[in-house]
mmCIF file of C-alpha atoms in Angstrom:
data_model
loop_
_atom_site.group_PDB
_atom_site.id
_atom_site.type_symbol
_atom_site.label_atom_id
_atom_site.label_comp_id
_atom_site.label_asym_id
_atom_site.label_seq_id
_atom_site.Cartn_x
_atom_site.Cartn_y
_atom_site.Cartn_z
ATOM 1 C CA UNK A 1 138.247 161.067 132.613
ATOM 2 C CA UNK A 2 134.983 162.508 134.623
ATOM 3 C CA UNK A 3 135.738 166.237 135.707
ATOM 4 C CA UNK A 4 136.098 166.289 139.208
ATOM 5 C CA UNK A 5 135.900 169.063 141.574
ATOM 6 C CA UNK A 6 139.346 168.472 143.389
ATOM 7 C CA UNK A 7 137.909 168.637 146.929
ATOM 8 C CA UNK A 8 138.172 172.460 147.168
ATOM 9 C CA UNK A 9 134.418 173.022 147.767
ATOM 10 C CA UNK A 10 134.527 172.053 151.490
ATOM 11 C CA UNK A 11 133.803 168.596 150.884
ATOM 12 C CA UNK A 12 136.196 166.252 152.578
ATOM 13 C CA UNK A 13 139.106 166.415 150.324
ATOM 14 C CA UNK A 14 140.632 163.102 151.463
ATOM 15 C CA UNK A 15 137.118 161.310 150.695
ATOM 16 C CA UNK A 16 137.063 162.936 147.176
ATOM 17 C CA UNK A 17 140.714 161.970 146.839
ATOM 18 C CA UNK A 18 139.973 158.131 147.494
ATOM 19 C CA UNK A 19 136.696 158.374 145.421
ATOM 20 C CA UNK A 20 138.790 160.005 142.330
ATOM 21 C CA UNK A 21 141.471 157.459 143.125
ATOM 22 C CA UNK A 22 139.258 154.254 143.022
ATOM 23 C CA UNK A 23 139.120 153.865 138.867
ATOM 24 C CA UNK A 24 142.960 153.774 139.022
ATOM 25 C CA UNK A 25 142.991 151.131 142.162
ATOM 26 C CA UNK A 26 140.588 148.907 139.629
ATOM 27 C CA UNK A 27 142.862 149.499 136.723
ATOM 28 C CA UNK A 28 146.416 148.960 138.776
ATOM 29 C CA UNK A 29 145.044 145.722 140.396
ATOM 30 C CA UNK A 30 145.283 143.357 137.165
ATOM 31 C CA UNK A 31 148.158 144.998 136.152
ATOM 32 C CA UNK A 32 150.160 144.736 139.049
ATOM 33 C CA UNK A 33 149.168 141.111 139.213
ATOM 34 C CA UNK A 34 150.563 141.085 135.634
ATOM 35 C CA UNK A 35 153.802 142.232 137.417
ATOM 36 C CA UNK A 36 153.655 139.728 140.409
ATOM 37 C CA UNK A 37 153.156 136.660 138.109
ATOM 38 C CA UNK A 38 155.873 137.759 135.783
ATOM 39 C CA UNK A 39 158.268 138.415 138.547
ATOM 40 C CA UNK A 40 157.672 135.221 140.004
ATOM 41 C CA UNK A 41 158.097 133.124 136.765
ATOM 42 C CA UNK A 42 161.716 135.252 136.255
ATOM 43 C CA UNK A 43 162.739 133.673 139.936
ATOM 44 C CA UNK A 44 162.435 136.794 141.918
ATOM 45 C CA UNK A 45 161.360 136.786 145.489
ATOM 46 C CA UNK A 46 157.720 137.831 147.058
ATOM 47 C CA UNK A 47 159.997 140.642 149.027
ATOM 48 C CA UNK A 48 161.719 141.967 145.926
ATOM 49 C CA UNK A 49 158.731 141.862 144.050
ATOM 50 C CA UNK A 50 156.903 144.231 146.457
ATOM 51 C CA UNK A 51 159.579 146.190 146.924
ATOM 52 C CA UNK A 52 159.865 147.069 143.164
ATOM 53 C CA UNK A 53 156.085 147.733 143.775
ATOM 54 C CA UNK A 54 156.113 150.048 146.968
ATOM 55 C CA UNK A 55 158.966 152.289 146.047
ATOM 56 C CA UNK A 56 159.409 152.564 142.212
ATOM 57 C CA UNK A 57 155.829 152.570 141.848
ATOM 58 C CA UNK A 58 156.100 153.180 137.951
ATOM 59 C CA UNK A 59 154.164 150.638 136.161
ATOM 60 C CA UNK A 60 155.751 150.155 132.695
ATOM 61 C CA UNK A 61 159.304 150.639 133.900
ATOM 62 C CA UNK A 62 159.066 147.483 136.325
ATOM 63 C CA UNK A 63 158.019 145.345 133.476
ATOM 64 C CA UNK A 64 161.063 146.997 131.476
ATOM 65 C CA UNK A 65 163.003 145.827 134.581
ATOM 66 C CA UNK A 66 162.099 142.368 134.485
ATOM 67 C CA UNK A 67 162.664 142.197 130.898
ATOM 68 C CA UNK A 68 166.177 143.217 131.241
ATOM 69 C CA UNK A 69 166.965 141.163 134.521
ATOM 70 C CA UNK A 70 165.730 137.992 132.453
ATOM 71 C CA UNK A 71 167.892 139.024 129.820
ATOM 72 C CA UNK A 72 171.047 139.283 132.295
ATOM 73 C CA UNK A 73 171.388 142.704 131.514
ATOM 74 C CA UNK A 74 174.376 144.549 133.911
ATOM 75 C CA UNK A 75 172.945 146.269 136.893
ATOM 76 C CA UNK A 76 173.937 149.819 135.324
ATOM 77 C CA UNK A 77 172.250 148.876 131.961
ATOM 78 C CA UNK A 78 168.735 148.099 133.662
ATOM 79 C CA UNK A 79 169.217 150.979 135.955
ATOM 80 C CA UNK A 80 170.114 153.639 132.829
ATOM 81 C CA UNK A 81 166.913 151.918 131.345
ATOM 82 C CA UNK A 82 164.239 152.383 133.761
ATOM 83 C CA UNK A 83 165.549 156.393 134.515
ATOM 84 C CA UNK A 84 165.568 156.942 130.866
ATOM 85 C CA UNK A 85 162.118 155.391 130.402
ATOM 86 C CA UNK A 86 160.503 157.330 133.393
ATOM 87 C CA UNK A 87 162.038 160.972 132.700
ATOM 88 C CA UNK A 88 158.928 161.838 131.278
ATOM 89 C CA UNK A 89 157.580 162.210 134.622
ATOM 90 C CA UNK A 90 159.097 165.603 134.283
ATOM 91 C CA UNK A 91 156.631 166.655 132.153
ATOM 92 C CA UNK A 92 153.877 165.499 134.422
ATOM 93 C CA UNK A 93 155.417 167.175 137.898
ATOM 94 C CA UNK A 94 156.119 170.350 135.949
ATOM 95 C CA UNK A 95 152.020 170.828 134.957
ATOM 96 C CA UNK A 96 151.294 169.241 138.752
ATOM 97 C CA UNK A 97 153.804 171.463 140.805
ATOM 98 C CA UNK A 98 151.667 174.633 139.232
ATOM 99 C CA UNK A 99 148.471 173.287 140.077
ATOM 100 C CA UNK A 100 149.151 172.322 143.661
ATOM 101 C CA UNK A 101 148.671 173.965 146.850
ATOM 102 C CA UNK A 102 151.323 172.304 148.735
ATOM 103 C CA UNK A 103 153.850 174.961 149.614
ATOM 104 C CA UNK A 104 155.997 173.201 152.324
ATOM 105 C CA UNK A 105 158.716 171.381 151.393
ATOM 106 C CA UNK A 106 157.591 168.077 152.991
ATOM 107 C CA UNK A 107 154.273 168.006 151.321
ATOM 108 C CA UNK A 108 155.903 168.717 147.748
ATOM 109 C CA UNK A 109 158.442 165.691 148.571
ATOM 110 C CA UNK A 110 155.633 163.595 149.117
ATOM 111 C CA UNK A 111 153.425 164.559 146.350
ATOM 112 C CA UNK A 112 155.917 164.011 143.935
ATOM 113 C CA UNK A 113 156.654 160.355 144.948
ATOM 114 C CA UNK A 114 153.000 159.064 143.645
ATOM 115 C CA UNK A 115 153.080 161.216 140.419
ATOM 116 C CA UNK A 116 151.936 158.388 138.052
ATOM 117 C CA UNK A 117 150.575 158.785 134.311
ATOM 118 C CA UNK A 118 147.135 157.516 135.356
ATOM 119 C CA UNK A 119 147.357 160.035 139.062
ATOM 120 C CA UNK A 120 148.487 163.021 136.654
ATOM 121 C CA UNK A 121 145.605 162.178 134.028
ATOM 122 C CA UNK A 122 142.862 161.911 136.897
ATOM 123 C CA UNK A 123 144.354 165.018 139.034
ATOM 124 C CA UNK A 124 144.543 167.570 135.886
ATOM 125 C CA UNK A 125 140.905 166.719 135.079
ATOM 126 C CA UNK A 126 139.756 168.242 138.319
ATOM 127 C CA UNK A 127 139.159 172.018 138.339
ATOM 128 C CA UNK A 128 140.847 174.724 139.898
ATOM 129 C CA UNK A 129 143.900 174.099 142.447
ATOM 130 C CA UNK A 130 144.855 171.158 143.628
ATOM 131 C CA UNK A 131 145.104 170.186 147.680
ATOM 132 C CA UNK A 132 147.387 168.146 148.908
ATOM 133 C CA UNK A 133 145.327 165.989 151.480
ATOM 134 C CA UNK A 134 143.053 165.504 148.010
ATOM 135 C CA UNK A 135 146.082 164.635 146.052
ATOM 136 C CA UNK A 136 147.744 162.355 148.890
ATOM 137 C CA UNK A 137 144.550 160.392 148.956
ATOM 138 C CA UNK A 138 144.420 159.711 145.205
ATOM 139 C CA UNK A 139 148.006 158.815 145.015
ATOM 140 C CA UNK A 140 147.727 156.176 148.334
ATOM 141 C CA UNK A 141 144.571 154.473 146.687
ATOM 142 C CA UNK A 142 146.316 154.056 143.538
ATOM 143 C CA UNK A 143 149.632 152.850 145.077
ATOM 144 C CA UNK A 144 147.648 150.618 147.382
ATOM 145 C CA UNK A 145 146.186 148.841 144.292
ATOM 146 C CA UNK A 146 149.459 148.535 142.588
ATOM 147 C CA UNK A 147 151.299 147.054 145.923
ATOM 148 C CA UNK A 148 148.191 144.545 146.686
ATOM 149 C CA UNK A 149 147.836 143.539 142.953
ATOM 150 C CA UNK A 150 151.483 142.728 142.755
ATOM 151 C CA UNK A 151 151.623 140.525 145.786
ATOM 152 C CA UNK A 152 148.278 138.834 144.747
ATOM 153 C CA UNK A 153 149.885 137.918 141.362
ATOM 154 C CA UNK A 154 152.779 136.653 142.870
ATOM 155 C CA UNK A 155 151.014 134.166 144.902
ATOM 156 C CA UNK A 156 148.472 133.351 141.985
ATOM 157 C CA UNK A 157 151.878 132.697 139.758
ATOM 158 C CA UNK A 158 152.703 130.202 142.349
ATOM 159 C CA UNK A 159 149.606 127.887 142.081
ATOM 160 C CA UNK A 160 149.375 127.623 138.523
ATOM 161 C CA UNK A 161 149.287 123.869 137.094
ATOM 162 C CA UNK A 162 152.879 123.205 135.877
ATOM 163 C CA UNK A 163 151.761 122.839 132.032
ATOM 164 C CA UNK A 164 150.858 126.261 132.181
ATOM 165 C CA UNK A 165 153.685 127.720 134.142
ATOM 166 C CA UNK A 166 155.664 126.859 130.893
ATOM 167 C CA UNK A 167 153.836 129.294 128.636
ATOM 168 C CA UNK A 168 153.959 131.871 131.222
ATOM 169 C CA UNK A 169 157.523 133.263 129.651
ATOM 170 C CA UNK A 170 155.100 134.797 126.854
ATOM 171 C CA UNK A 171 153.297 137.007 129.633
ATOM 172 C CA UNK A 172 156.169 139.840 129.284
ATOM 173 C CA UNK A 173 156.095 140.029 125.825
ATOM 174 C CA UNK A 174 151.938 140.012 125.738
ATOM 175 C CA UNK A 175 152.016 142.779 128.208
ATOM 176 C CA UNK A 176 154.345 145.142 126.063
ATOM 177 C CA UNK A 177 152.362 144.324 122.835
ATOM 178 C CA UNK A 178 149.067 145.412 124.923
ATOM 179 C CA UNK A 179 150.986 148.493 126.379
ATOM 180 C CA UNK A 180 151.913 149.439 122.868
ATOM 181 C CA UNK A 181 148.160 148.694 121.214
ATOM 182 C CA UNK A 182 146.700 151.208 124.169
ATOM 183 C CA UNK A 183 149.656 153.852 123.107
ATOM 184 C CA UNK A 184 148.946 153.618 119.503
ATOM 185 C CA UNK A 185 145.449 153.996 120.060
ATOM 186 C CA UNK A 186 145.956 157.360 121.679
ATOM 187 C CA UNK A 187 148.552 158.579 118.857
ATOM 188 C CA UNK A 188 148.668 156.644 115.230
ATOM 189 C CA UNK A 189 152.095 158.436 114.848
ATOM 190 C CA UNK A 190 153.332 156.231 117.950
ATOM 191 C CA UNK A 191 153.499 153.071 115.226
ATOM 192 C CA UNK A 192 156.834 153.936 113.272
ATOM 193 C CA UNK A 193 158.699 155.467 116.624
ATOM 194 C CA UNK A 194 158.085 151.765 117.834
ATOM 195 C CA UNK A 195 159.124 150.141 114.678
ATOM 196 C CA UNK A 196 162.286 152.304 114.453
ATOM 197 C CA UNK A 197 163.023 151.158 117.994
ATOM 198 C CA UNK A 198 162.644 147.501 116.811
ATOM 199 C CA UNK A 199 164.587 147.703 114.104
ATOM 200 C CA UNK A 200 167.451 149.902 115.500
ATOM 201 C CA UNK A 201 167.499 147.050 118.294
ATOM 202 C CA UNK A 202 167.081 144.352 116.251
ATOM 203 C CA UNK A 203 170.129 145.575 114.268
ATOM 204 C CA UNK A 204 172.525 146.871 117.001
ATOM 205 C CA UNK A 205 171.755 143.602 119.190
ATOM 206 C CA UNK A 206 171.898 140.947 116.157
ATOM 207 C CA UNK A 207 173.860 142.456 113.482
ATOM 208 C CA UNK A 208 176.649 144.710 115.507
ATOM 209 C CA UNK A 209 176.334 142.531 118.557
ATOM 210 C CA UNK A 210 176.194 145.666 121.108
ATOM 211 C CA UNK A 211 175.524 144.217 124.567
ATOM 212 C CA UNK A 212 171.501 144.024 125.059
ATOM 213 C CA UNK A 213 171.548 146.669 127.352
ATOM 214 C CA UNK A 214 173.262 149.642 125.490
ATOM 215 C CA UNK A 215 171.529 148.477 122.461
ATOM 216 C CA UNK A 216 168.230 148.676 124.092
ATOM 217 C CA UNK A 217 169.125 152.369 125.316
ATOM 218 C CA UNK A 218 170.777 153.738 121.864
ATOM 219 C CA UNK A 219 167.661 152.552 120.047
ATOM 220 C CA UNK A 220 165.426 153.828 122.409
ATOM 221 C CA UNK A 221 167.119 157.140 122.442
ATOM 222 C CA UNK A 222 167.588 157.155 118.452
ATOM 223 C CA UNK A 223 163.927 156.284 117.731
ATOM 224 C CA UNK A 224 163.109 159.263 120.369
ATOM 225 C CA UNK A 225 165.178 161.790 118.566
ATOM 226 C CA UNK A 226 163.713 160.560 115.271
ATOM 227 C CA UNK A 227 160.232 160.744 116.448
ATOM 228 C CA UNK A 228 160.648 164.123 118.023
ATOM 229 C CA UNK A 229 161.962 165.498 114.938
ATOM 230 C CA UNK A 230 159.389 164.295 112.627
ATOM 231 C CA UNK A 231 155.985 163.825 114.103
ATOM 232 C CA UNK A 232 153.466 166.357 114.439
ATOM 233 C CA UNK A 233 152.333 167.543 118.212
ATOM 234 C CA UNK A 234 152.831 166.862 122.088
ATOM 235 C CA UNK A 235 149.833 164.675 122.885
ATOM 236 C CA UNK A 236 146.632 165.325 124.678
ATOM 237 C CA UNK A 237 147.765 164.071 128.142
ATOM 238 C CA UNK A 238 150.719 166.867 128.101
ATOM 239 C CA UNK A 239 148.753 169.671 126.547
ATOM 240 C CA UNK A 240 148.119 171.231 129.646
ATOM 241 C CA UNK A 241 151.882 171.401 130.507
ATOM 242 C CA UNK A 242 152.244 172.685 127.009
ATOM 243 C CA UNK A 243 149.486 175.450 126.757
ATOM 244 C CA UNK A 244 150.953 177.185 130.186
ATOM 245 C CA UNK A 245 153.711 179.215 128.578
ATOM 246 C CA UNK B 1 166.962 139.354 148.664
ATOM 247 C CA UNK B 2 169.658 139.407 145.650
ATOM 248 C CA UNK B 3 172.314 142.249 145.929
ATOM 249 C CA UNK B 4 171.774 143.040 142.356
ATOM 250 C CA UNK B 5 168.089 143.230 142.587
ATOM 251 C CA UNK B 6 168.303 145.611 145.471
ATOM 252 C CA UNK B 7 171.006 147.695 143.662
ATOM 253 C CA UNK B 8 168.448 147.708 140.760
ATOM 254 C CA UNK B 9 165.446 148.886 142.690
ATOM 255 C CA UNK B 10 167.267 151.582 144.775
ATOM 256 C CA UNK B 11 169.177 153.332 142.143
ATOM 257 C CA UNK B 12 166.047 153.227 139.537
ATOM 258 C CA UNK B 13 163.924 154.620 142.024
ATOM 259 C CA UNK B 14 166.100 157.132 143.021
ATOM 260 C CA UNK B 15 166.319 158.256 139.620
ATOM 261 C CA UNK B 16 162.926 157.764 139.200
ATOM 262 C CA UNK B 17 161.796 160.238 142.187
ATOM 263 C CA UNK B 18 164.289 162.589 140.958
ATOM 264 C CA UNK B 19 162.159 162.885 137.692
ATOM 265 C CA UNK B 20 159.580 163.272 139.311
ATOM 266 C CA UNK B 21 160.503 165.416 142.128
ATOM 267 C CA UNK B 22 162.841 168.217 140.827
ATOM 268 C CA UNK B 23 159.914 170.129 138.536
ATOM 269 C CA UNK B 24 158.359 171.006 142.078
ATOM 270 C CA UNK B 25 161.577 172.923 142.993
ATOM 271 C CA UNK B 26 163.063 174.064 139.863
ATOM 272 C CA UNK B 27 160.405 176.148 138.173
ATOM 273 C CA UNK B 28 162.075 176.181 134.819
ATOM 274 C CA UNK B 29 161.508 172.691 133.941
ATOM 275 C CA UNK B 30 158.024 173.828 132.905
ATOM 276 C CA UNK B 31 159.367 175.639 130.188
ATOM 277 C CA UNK B 32 161.343 172.599 128.442
ATOM 278 C CA UNK B 33 162.028 173.285 124.430
ATOM 279 C CA UNK B 34 159.021 171.699 122.454
ATOM 280 C CA UNK B 35 161.464 169.209 121.024
ATOM 281 C CA UNK B 36 162.743 167.924 124.257
ATOM 282 C CA UNK B 37 158.729 167.408 125.401
ATOM 283 C CA UNK B 38 158.320 165.465 122.375
ATOM 284 C CA UNK B 39 161.331 163.697 122.697
ATOM 285 C CA UNK B 40 160.271 162.575 126.384
ATOM 286 C CA UNK B 41 156.538 161.570 125.377
ATOM 287 C CA UNK B 42 157.777 159.223 122.667
ATOM 288 C CA UNK B 43 160.336 157.746 124.703
ATOM 289 C CA UNK B 44 158.183 154.953 126.417
ATOM 290 C CA UNK B 45 156.656 153.932 122.919
ATOM 291 C CA UNK B 46 160.076 153.689 121.340
ATOM 292 C CA UNK B 47 161.053 151.308 124.667
ATOM 293 C CA UNK B 48 158.208 149.376 123.956
ATOM 294 C CA UNK B 49 159.295 148.553 120.293
ATOM 295 C CA UNK B 50 162.731 147.914 121.286
ATOM 296 C CA UNK B 51 161.696 145.465 124.120
ATOM 297 C CA UNK B 52 159.334 143.598 121.506
ATOM 298 C CA UNK B 53 162.296 143.021 119.240
ATOM 299 C CA UNK B 54 164.277 141.188 118.629
ATOM 300 C CA UNK B 55 163.453 139.304 121.878
ATOM 301 C CA UNK B 56 160.020 138.392 120.940
ATOM 302 C CA UNK B 57 161.741 136.298 118.182
ATOM 303 C CA UNK B 58 164.949 135.011 119.913
ATOM 304 C CA UNK B 59 163.417 134.122 123.659
ATOM 305 C CA UNK B 60 161.379 131.394 121.694
ATOM 306 C CA UNK B 61 164.025 130.289 119.357
ATOM 307 C CA UNK B 62 162.431 126.491 120.112
ATOM 308 C CA UNK B 63 158.849 127.812 118.966
ATOM 309 C CA UNK B 64 159.127 131.233 117.571
ATOM 310 C CA UNK B 65 155.406 130.778 116.367
ATOM 311 C CA UNK B 66 154.292 130.300 120.385
ATOM 312 C CA UNK B 67 155.924 133.430 120.740
ATOM 313 C CA UNK B 68 154.327 135.610 117.904
ATOM 314 C CA UNK B 69 150.955 133.816 118.421
ATOM 315 C CA UNK B 70 150.937 134.633 121.923
ATOM 316 C CA UNK B 71 152.056 138.545 121.413
ATOM 317 C CA UNK B 72 149.391 138.835 118.651
ATOM 318 C CA UNK B 73 146.477 137.238 120.987
ATOM 319 C CA UNK B 74 147.666 139.803 123.827
ATOM 320 C CA UNK B 75 147.783 142.819 121.051
ATOM 321 C CA UNK B 76 144.012 141.843 119.506
ATOM 322 C CA UNK B 77 142.527 141.554 123.381
ATOM 323 C CA UNK B 78 144.113 144.919 123.973
ATOM 324 C CA UNK B 79 142.112 146.471 121.437
ATOM 325 C CA UNK B 80 138.909 145.678 123.242
ATOM 326 C CA UNK B 81 139.592 146.370 126.835
ATOM 327 C CA UNK B 82 142.280 148.998 128.734
ATOM 328 C CA UNK B 83 142.525 146.298 131.582
ATOM 329 C CA UNK B 84 145.972 144.319 131.316
ATOM 330 C CA UNK B 85 145.416 141.094 132.702
ATOM 331 C CA UNK B 86 143.243 139.845 130.142
ATOM 332 C CA UNK B 87 145.646 140.568 127.257
ATOM 333 C CA UNK B 88 148.088 138.947 129.619
ATOM 334 C CA UNK B 89 145.731 135.821 130.128
ATOM 335 C CA UNK B 90 145.279 135.765 126.253
ATOM 336 C CA UNK B 91 148.649 135.614 125.563
ATOM 337 C CA UNK B 92 149.271 132.261 128.182
ATOM 338 C CA UNK B 93 146.529 130.653 126.545
ATOM 339 C CA UNK B 94 147.565 131.003 123.041
ATOM 340 C CA UNK B 95 151.193 130.285 123.859
ATOM 341 C CA UNK B 96 150.019 127.337 125.875
ATOM 342 C CA UNK B 97 147.812 125.982 122.900
ATOM 343 C CA UNK B 98 150.781 126.325 120.296
ATOM 344 C CA UNK B 99 153.284 124.622 122.683
#
């Protein structure tokens, strides 16, 4: 991540926010295309897919949602799963809230909305206090990539040849496998955590026959507790939050 | 729009936004115990493990090899690119060739 001055040296902060957000736009667009493609494949409508991306705006958890919807999990199970996956944003917002210049309630409510993993990483890599117009422009750029990618992927999914349509069921798992590889590349000790969750979910769902949503939530929490208890450190991306007390 | 999908979007958005906004108003949240930070940090990874298995094996019970090969193709592709669309395309192609 390049060191950028957060628009606080008299430059136009909106312009520098858009510039800093552009790499996120480029990264989000194809990921959101994959989301739109899969959403289409499990028979969500275009408007449902768009609404997901416009208001939830939380990458991985939207893919989790599609998986649980496709598996027929109950609404409350799906909602609990998504909220658990997104709890980590507390760490990122806690860190961001100490760097931001936003004083008014309205400004805080606004910049909190777009605080995704990538926005946080980019904003945190800048020097000094983070101006609200800069952060808002950064978030808006990322958000635009996510939403337009979703629509593009959804429409693209409709025009695929029917032979390919059949094999699209695999895309969701391809996405999970790719996300896991990217996480493990950052921290190798994530491997036993993921393996523990996979093993627990298989046992709870297949052997004990727990409801799929509950098996998922319980195995995720247990594996995370094991990981938190046994594994070495808080990672690079959260280090700032760790260092400041 | 189906009511269930709308309810899922509404409540999960509310919960997710709560996680994002509450630290801007509650200063004590930047002094969470280190154990709790690690717990929050590993949670998405644990979720990925639980999402891959056993679903990857059971969703493709008619052709389990296609599922495994498709996911493996995505995993290998992901080693070489941060972009997510290429692993997804690789998995479609691999599964297409196996089916």
